Amino acid sequence: MRITSSFVSAVLFAALGFSLQAQTTIEPAKPIQPKTQTGKLNAITDVPGIEVGNFEQRFTG
């Protein structure tokens, strides 16, 4: 009985160690290519549908 409980404890500790090692593995972020789009009134949109600037002549003077 004592050998069985020791074996089970060893297996559980091994599984815990493996799961902790798997969680601490970090991959660096990969950069994405910026993509500039224009929306209505020649506005620049970073995210489709969200205007962040407007270069219409009547607004820039």
Coordinates of C-alpha atoms in Angstrom, one line a residue:
M1 CA 0.0 0.0 0.0
R2 CA 2.8 2.4 0.9
I3 CA 4.5 1.8 -2.5
T4 CA 1.3 2.4 -4.4
S5 CA 0.7 5.8 -2.7
S6 CA 4.3 6.8 -3.2
F7 CA 4.0 5.9 -6.9
V8 CA 0.8 7.9 -7.2
S9 CA 2.4 10.9 -5.5
A10 CA 5.4 10.7 -7.8
V11 CA 3.2 10.6 -10.9
L12 CA 1.1 13.6 -9.6
F13 CA 4.3 15.6 -8.9
A14 CA 5.7 14.8 -12.4
A15 CA 2.4 15.8 -14.0
L16 CA 2.4 19.1 -12.0
G17 CA 6.0 19.8 -13.0
F18 CA 5.2 19.2 -16.6
S19 CA 2.2 21.4 -16.6
L20 CA 4.0 24.3 -14.9
Q21 CA 6.9 24.0 -17.4
A22 CA 4.4 24.1 -20.2
Q23 CA 2.8 27.3 -18.8
T24 CA 6.1 29.1 -18.4
T25 CA 7.0 28.7 -22.1
I26 CA 6.5 32.1 -23.7
E27 CA 6.8 32.8 -27.4
P28 CA 7.6 36.3 -28.5
A29 CA 4.9 38.3 -30.3
K30 CA 5.1 38.4 -34.0
P31 CA 4.6 41.8 -35.7
I32 CA 1.9 42.3 -38.2
Q33 CA 2.0 44.3 -41.3
P34 CA 0.2 47.7 -40.8
K35 CA -2.5 48.2 -43.4
T36 CA -3.8 51.7 -44.2
Q37 CA -7.3 51.9 -45.7
T38 CA -9.4 54.8 -46.7
G39 CA -13.1 55.2 -45.9
K40 CA -15.7 57.6 -47.0
L41 CA -14.6 61.2 -47.4
N42 CA -11.0 59.9 -47.8
A43 CA -10.7 59.2 -44.1
I44 CA -7.9 57.0 -42.8
T45 CA -9.2 53.9 -41.0
D46 CA -6.9 51.7 -38.9
V47 CA -9.8 49.3 -38.0
P48 CA -12.4 48.8 -40.7
G49 CA -15.3 51.1 -39.9
I50 CA -13.5 53.4 -37.4
E51 CA -12.2 56.7 -38.8
V52 CA -9.1 58.2 -37.2
G53 CA -8.5 61.1 -39.5
N54 CA -10.0 63.1 -42.3
F55 CA -8.1 64.8 -45.1
E56 CA -11.0 66.5 -46.9
Q57 CA -10.1 69.9 -48.3
R58 CA -12.9 71.8 -46.6
F59 CA -11.8 70.5 -43.1
T60 CA -8.0 71.1 -43.5
G61 CA -8.3 74.6 -44.9

